[in-house]
Amino acid sequence: MRKMFLSEVQTELDKSKVTNEVFTEEDISNLPEPVQRYFRYCGYIGKEKMTNAKFVWDDVNFKMSPDKPWFKIKYEQYNFVSEPSRFAYIYSKMFGVIPFEGRDKFLDGKGNMIGRLAKIKTVFDVTGAEMDVSAAVTYLSESLIVPACALQKYIRWEAIDQNYAKASIEYIGTKAEGIFTFNDKGEFTDVPGIL
């Protein structure tokens, strides 16, 4: 599973083109006020726009469902900008001994989540319209963490008020939207759910 994850990530890395462009006030001028405040608060103006981002967490508490026990996972994730794509790899040991691997993907407007025990037994392989929307809303909710994503044509912003902005993503037939919450300083304080 890790080889598949790394191969998928490398394919997207090979497509990424570094432009050396920086975030400008003009880039954010059409965004709702709380989103503009966020860009300024985080200090993005004048900084180079990213084409992708990598996140690694080594010791995360995780549950498979609300009625299941907590366990620790290792988590590696890549998000890409020019086309909305996201890949995550999860590794853990169930009951402290049985290897568990998972891969979560959003690519070409489609979502897919696979989980395997002991590298051979597939315990889930989820696809379909609900998974597509779920993967799209996850990408949308992370768009401000990789802020170049928030400026792409596939994401649209609507003003609500001083502390709320609605965003929608549409890509290859998959659509999702959510409301982002910001405080008065410009901090992004709440992740959107599916509307």
PDB file of C-alpha atoms in Angstrom, residues 5-151:
ATOM      1  CA  PHE A   5       0.759   5.791  -2.211  1.00  0.00           C
ATOM      2  CA  LEU A   6       4.302   6.894  -3.064  1.00  0.00           C
ATOM      3  CA  SER A   7       3.779   6.126  -6.766  1.00  0.00           C
ATOM      4  CA  GLU A   8       0.562   8.185  -6.854  1.00  0.00           C
ATOM      5  CA  VAL A   9       2.263  11.057  -5.045  1.00  0.00           C
ATOM      6  CA  GLN A  10       5.277  10.953  -7.400  1.00  0.00           C
ATOM      7  CA  THR A  11       2.984  11.125 -10.433  1.00  0.00           C
ATOM      8  CA  GLU A  12       1.442  14.333  -9.050  1.00  0.00           C
ATOM      9  CA  LEU A  13       4.830  15.757  -7.998  1.00  0.00           C
ATOM     10  CA  ASP A  14       6.070  15.236 -11.559  1.00  0.00           C
ATOM     11  CA  LYS A  15       3.143  17.347 -12.830  1.00  0.00           C
ATOM     12  CA  SER A  16       3.736  20.193 -10.325  1.00  0.00           C
ATOM     13  CA  LYS A  17       5.313  23.298 -11.812  1.00  0.00           C
ATOM     14  CA  VAL A  18       7.067  25.774  -9.545  1.00  0.00           C
ATOM     15  CA  THR A  19       6.322  29.335 -10.686  1.00  0.00           C
ATOM     16  CA  ASN A  20       8.119  31.435  -8.028  1.00  0.00           C
ATOM     17  CA  GLU A  21       5.011  33.667  -7.903  1.00  0.00           C
ATOM     18  CA  VAL A  22       4.189  35.286  -4.583  1.00  0.00           C
ATOM     19  CA  PHE A  23       0.854  36.005  -2.902  1.00  0.00           C
ATOM     20  CA  THR A  24      -0.274  39.585  -3.537  1.00  0.00           C
ATOM     21  CA  GLU A  25      -3.022  41.843  -2.263  1.00  0.00           C
ATOM     22  CA  GLU A  26      -4.485  41.682  -5.766  1.00  0.00           C
ATOM     23  CA  ASP A  27      -4.734  37.863  -5.471  1.00  0.00           C
ATOM     24  CA  ILE A  28      -6.973  38.153  -2.438  1.00  0.00           C
ATOM     25  CA  SER A  29      -8.910  41.317  -3.377  1.00  0.00           C
ATOM     26  CA  ASN A  30     -12.007  39.398  -4.539  1.00  0.00           C
ATOM     27  CA  LEU A  31     -12.117  37.081  -1.511  1.00  0.00           C
ATOM     28  CA  PRO A  32     -14.575  37.711   1.343  1.00  0.00           C
ATOM     29  CA  GLU A  33     -13.207  39.989   4.095  1.00  0.00           C
ATOM     30  CA  PRO A  34     -12.602  37.231   6.692  1.00  0.00           C
ATOM     31  CA  VAL A  35     -10.601  35.201   4.149  1.00  0.00           C
ATOM     32  CA  GLN A  36      -8.524  38.272   3.224  1.00  0.00           C
ATOM     33  CA  ARG A  37      -7.918  38.864   6.946  1.00  0.00           C
ATOM     34  CA  TYR A  38      -6.743  35.247   7.273  1.00  0.00           C
ATOM     35  CA  PHE A  39      -4.194  35.643   4.441  1.00  0.00           C
ATOM     36  CA  ARG A  40      -2.812  38.804   6.067  1.00  0.00           C
ATOM     37  CA  TYR A  41      -2.830  37.380   9.611  1.00  0.00           C
ATOM     38  CA  CYS A  42      -0.864  34.317   8.484  1.00  0.00           C
ATOM     39  CA  GLY A  43       1.685  36.492   6.700  1.00  0.00           C
ATOM     40  CA  TYR A  44       1.160  34.965   3.258  1.00  0.00           C
ATOM     41  CA  ILE A  45       1.289  38.246   1.324  1.00  0.00           C
ATOM     42  CA  GLY A  46       4.726  38.473  -0.302  1.00  0.00           C
ATOM     43  CA  LYS A  47       5.467  34.777   0.331  1.00  0.00           C
ATOM     44  CA  GLU A  48       5.933  32.273  -2.485  1.00  0.00           C
ATOM     45  CA  LYS A  49       2.857  30.362  -3.632  1.00  0.00           C
ATOM     46  CA  MET A  50       3.128  26.650  -3.035  1.00  0.00           C
ATOM     47  CA  THR A  51       2.369  24.007  -5.665  1.00  0.00           C
ATOM     48  CA  ASN A  52       1.943  21.240  -3.099  1.00  0.00           C
ATOM     49  CA  ALA A  53       2.346  20.550   0.598  1.00  0.00           C
ATOM     50  CA  LYS A  54       3.432  17.557   2.649  1.00  0.00           C
ATOM     51  CA  PHE A  55       2.215  16.888   6.199  1.00  0.00           C
ATOM     52  CA  VAL A  56       3.567  14.210   8.546  1.00  0.00           C
ATOM     53  CA  TRP A  57       2.176  13.234  11.944  1.00  0.00           C
ATOM     54  CA  ASP A  58       3.961  10.464  13.841  1.00  0.00           C
ATOM     55  CA  ASP A  59       1.737   9.926  16.886  1.00  0.00           C
ATOM     56  CA  VAL A  60      -1.967  10.597  16.227  1.00  0.00           C
ATOM     57  CA  ASN A  61      -4.913   9.338  18.284  1.00  0.00           C
ATOM     58  CA  PHE A  62      -7.441   7.807  15.886  1.00  0.00           C
ATOM     59  CA  LYS A  63     -10.791   5.967  15.983  1.00  0.00           C
ATOM     60  CA  MET A  64     -12.320   3.882  13.217  1.00  0.00           C
ATOM     61  CA  SER A  65     -15.805   4.814  14.510  1.00  0.00           C
ATOM     62  CA  PRO A  66     -17.305   6.450  17.625  1.00  0.00           C
ATOM     63  CA  ASP A  67     -17.871   3.117  19.394  1.00  0.00           C
ATOM     64  CA  LYS A  68     -14.348   1.790  18.705  1.00  0.00           C
ATOM     65  CA  PRO A  69     -11.296   2.291  20.952  1.00  0.00           C
ATOM     66  CA  TRP A  70      -8.577   4.874  20.309  1.00  0.00           C
ATOM     67  CA  PHE A  71      -5.283   3.731  18.818  1.00  0.00           C
ATOM     68  CA  LYS A  72      -2.125   5.468  17.554  1.00  0.00           C
ATOM     69  CA  ILE A  73      -1.383   6.009  13.868  1.00  0.00           C
ATOM     70  CA  LYS A  74       1.359   7.473  11.712  1.00  0.00           C
ATOM     71  CA  TYR A  75      -0.007   9.717   8.989  1.00  0.00           C
ATOM     72  CA  GLU A  76       1.565  11.219   5.859  1.00  0.00           C
ATOM     73  CA  GLN A  77      -0.344  13.457   3.479  1.00  0.00           C
ATOM     74  CA  TYR A  78       0.237  15.425   0.275  1.00  0.00           C
ATOM     75  CA  ASN A  79      -2.082  18.106  -1.122  1.00  0.00           C
ATOM     76  CA  PHE A  80      -1.651  19.501  -4.639  1.00  0.00           C
ATOM     77  CA  VAL A  81      -2.757  22.872  -6.001  1.00  0.00           C
ATOM     78  CA  SER A  82      -3.074  23.106  -9.809  1.00  0.00           C
ATOM     79  CA  GLU A  83      -5.630  20.307  -9.850  1.00  0.00           C
ATOM     80  CA  PRO A  84      -7.350  19.468  -6.586  1.00  0.00           C
ATOM     81  CA  SER A  85      -5.746  16.249  -5.425  1.00  0.00           C
ATOM     82  CA  ARG A  86      -4.908  14.840  -2.025  1.00  0.00           C
ATOM     83  CA  PHE A  87      -3.231  11.602  -0.912  1.00  0.00           C
ATOM     84  CA  ALA A  88      -2.879  10.309   2.641  1.00  0.00           C
ATOM     85  CA  TYR A  89      -1.164   7.202   3.972  1.00  0.00           C
ATOM     86  CA  ILE A  90      -1.981   5.796   7.396  1.00  0.00           C
ATOM     87  CA  TYR A  91       0.023   3.171   9.250  1.00  0.00           C
ATOM     88  CA  SER A  92      -0.650   1.559  12.605  1.00  0.00           C
ATOM     89  CA  LYS A  93      -0.637  -1.710  14.472  1.00  0.00           C
ATOM     90  CA  MET A  94      -4.037  -2.960  15.556  1.00  0.00           C
ATOM     91  CA  PHE A  95      -3.978  -4.416  19.048  1.00  0.00           C
ATOM     92  CA  GLY A  96      -0.299  -3.483  19.050  1.00  0.00           C
ATOM     93  CA  VAL A  97       0.713  -6.298  16.669  1.00  0.00           C
ATOM     94  CA  ILE A  98      -1.321  -6.509  13.431  1.00  0.00           C
ATOM     95  CA  PRO A  99      -0.131  -4.037  10.774  1.00  0.00           C
ATOM     96  CA  PHE A 100      -2.869  -1.769   9.409  1.00  0.00           C
ATOM     97  CA  GLU A 101      -2.399   0.459   6.355  1.00  0.00           C
ATOM     98  CA  GLY A 102      -4.822   2.884   4.813  1.00  0.00           C
ATOM     99  CA  ARG A 103      -4.780   5.166   1.804  1.00  0.00           C
ATOM    100  CA  ASP A 104      -7.154   8.074   1.313  1.00  0.00           C
ATOM    101  CA  LYS A 105      -7.227   9.700  -2.137  1.00  0.00           C
ATOM    102  CA  PHE A 106      -8.965  12.535  -3.978  1.00  0.00           C
ATOM    103  CA  LEU A 107      -7.994  12.658  -7.668  1.00  0.00           C
ATOM    104  CA  ASP A 108      -9.840  13.694 -10.830  1.00  0.00           C
ATOM    105  CA  GLY A 109     -12.925  14.551  -8.750  1.00  0.00           C
ATOM    106  CA  LYS A 110     -13.124  11.039  -7.284  1.00  0.00           C
ATOM    107  CA  GLY A 111     -12.519   9.840  -3.748  1.00  0.00           C
ATOM    108  CA  ASN A 112     -11.249   6.445  -2.637  1.00  0.00           C
ATOM    109  CA  MET A 113     -10.314   5.038   0.746  1.00  0.00           C
ATOM    110  CA  ILE A 114      -8.671   1.632   1.168  1.00  0.00           C
ATOM    111  CA  GLY A 115      -7.734  -0.157   4.394  1.00  0.00           C
ATOM    112  CA  ARG A 116      -5.724  -3.369   4.755  1.00  0.00           C
ATOM    113  CA  LEU A 117      -4.740  -5.583   7.661  1.00  0.00           C
ATOM    114  CA  ALA A 118      -1.464  -7.496   7.661  1.00  0.00           C
ATOM    115  CA  LYS A 119      -0.768  -6.108   4.141  1.00  0.00           C
ATOM    116  CA  ILE A 120      -3.052  -8.719   2.568  1.00  0.00           C
ATOM    117  CA  LYS A 121      -6.617  -8.509   3.913  1.00  0.00           C
ATOM    118  CA  THR A 122      -8.621  -5.600   2.470  1.00  0.00           C
ATOM    119  CA  VAL A 123     -11.053  -4.498   5.204  1.00  0.00           C
ATOM    120  CA  PHE A 124     -12.549  -1.653   3.187  1.00  0.00           C
ATOM    121  CA  ASP A 125     -12.299  -0.139  -0.297  1.00  0.00           C
ATOM    122  CA  VAL A 126     -14.781   2.724  -0.511  1.00  0.00           C
ATOM    123  CA  THR A 127     -15.689   4.501  -3.753  1.00  0.00           C
ATOM    124  CA  GLY A 128     -18.812   6.138  -5.155  1.00  0.00           C
ATOM    125  CA  ALA A 129     -20.639   9.461  -5.114  1.00  0.00           C
ATOM    126  CA  GLU A 130     -20.680   9.843  -1.314  1.00  0.00           C
ATOM    127  CA  MET A 131     -16.954   9.157  -1.119  1.00  0.00           C
ATOM    128  CA  ASP A 132     -16.338  11.665  -3.929  1.00  0.00           C
ATOM    129  CA  VAL A 133     -18.176  14.409  -2.016  1.00  0.00           C
ATOM    130  CA  SER A 134     -16.512  13.445   1.265  1.00  0.00           C
ATOM    131  CA  ALA A 135     -13.051  13.628  -0.326  1.00  0.00           C
ATOM    132  CA  ALA A 136     -13.912  16.954  -1.997  1.00  0.00           C
ATOM    133  CA  VAL A 137     -15.096  18.534   1.259  1.00  0.00           C
ATOM    134  CA  THR A 138     -11.938  17.294   2.997  1.00  0.00           C
ATOM    135  CA  TYR A 139      -9.822  18.940   0.310  1.00  0.00           C
ATOM    136  CA  LEU A 140     -11.929  22.108   0.572  1.00  0.00           C
ATOM    137  CA  SER A 141     -11.606  22.205   4.371  1.00  0.00           C
ATOM    138  CA  GLU A 142      -7.806  22.011   4.019  1.00  0.00           C
ATOM    139  CA  SER A 143      -7.621  24.678   1.297  1.00  0.00           C
ATOM    140  CA  LEU A 144      -6.576  27.406   3.721  1.00  0.00           C
ATOM    141  CA  ILE A 145      -3.791  25.253   5.140  1.00  0.00           C
ATOM    142  CA  VAL A 146      -2.364  25.158   1.603  1.00  0.00           C
ATOM    143  CA  PRO A 147      -3.593  28.673   0.738  1.00  0.00           C
ATOM    144  CA  ALA A 148      -2.684  28.638  -2.955  1.00  0.00           C
ATOM    145  CA  CYS A 149      -5.561  26.143  -3.265  1.00  0.00           C
ATOM    146  CA  ALA A 150      -8.016  28.767  -2.011  1.00  0.00           C
ATOM    147  CA  LEU A 151      -7.182  30.978  -5.007  1.00  0.00           C
TER     148      LEU A 151
END
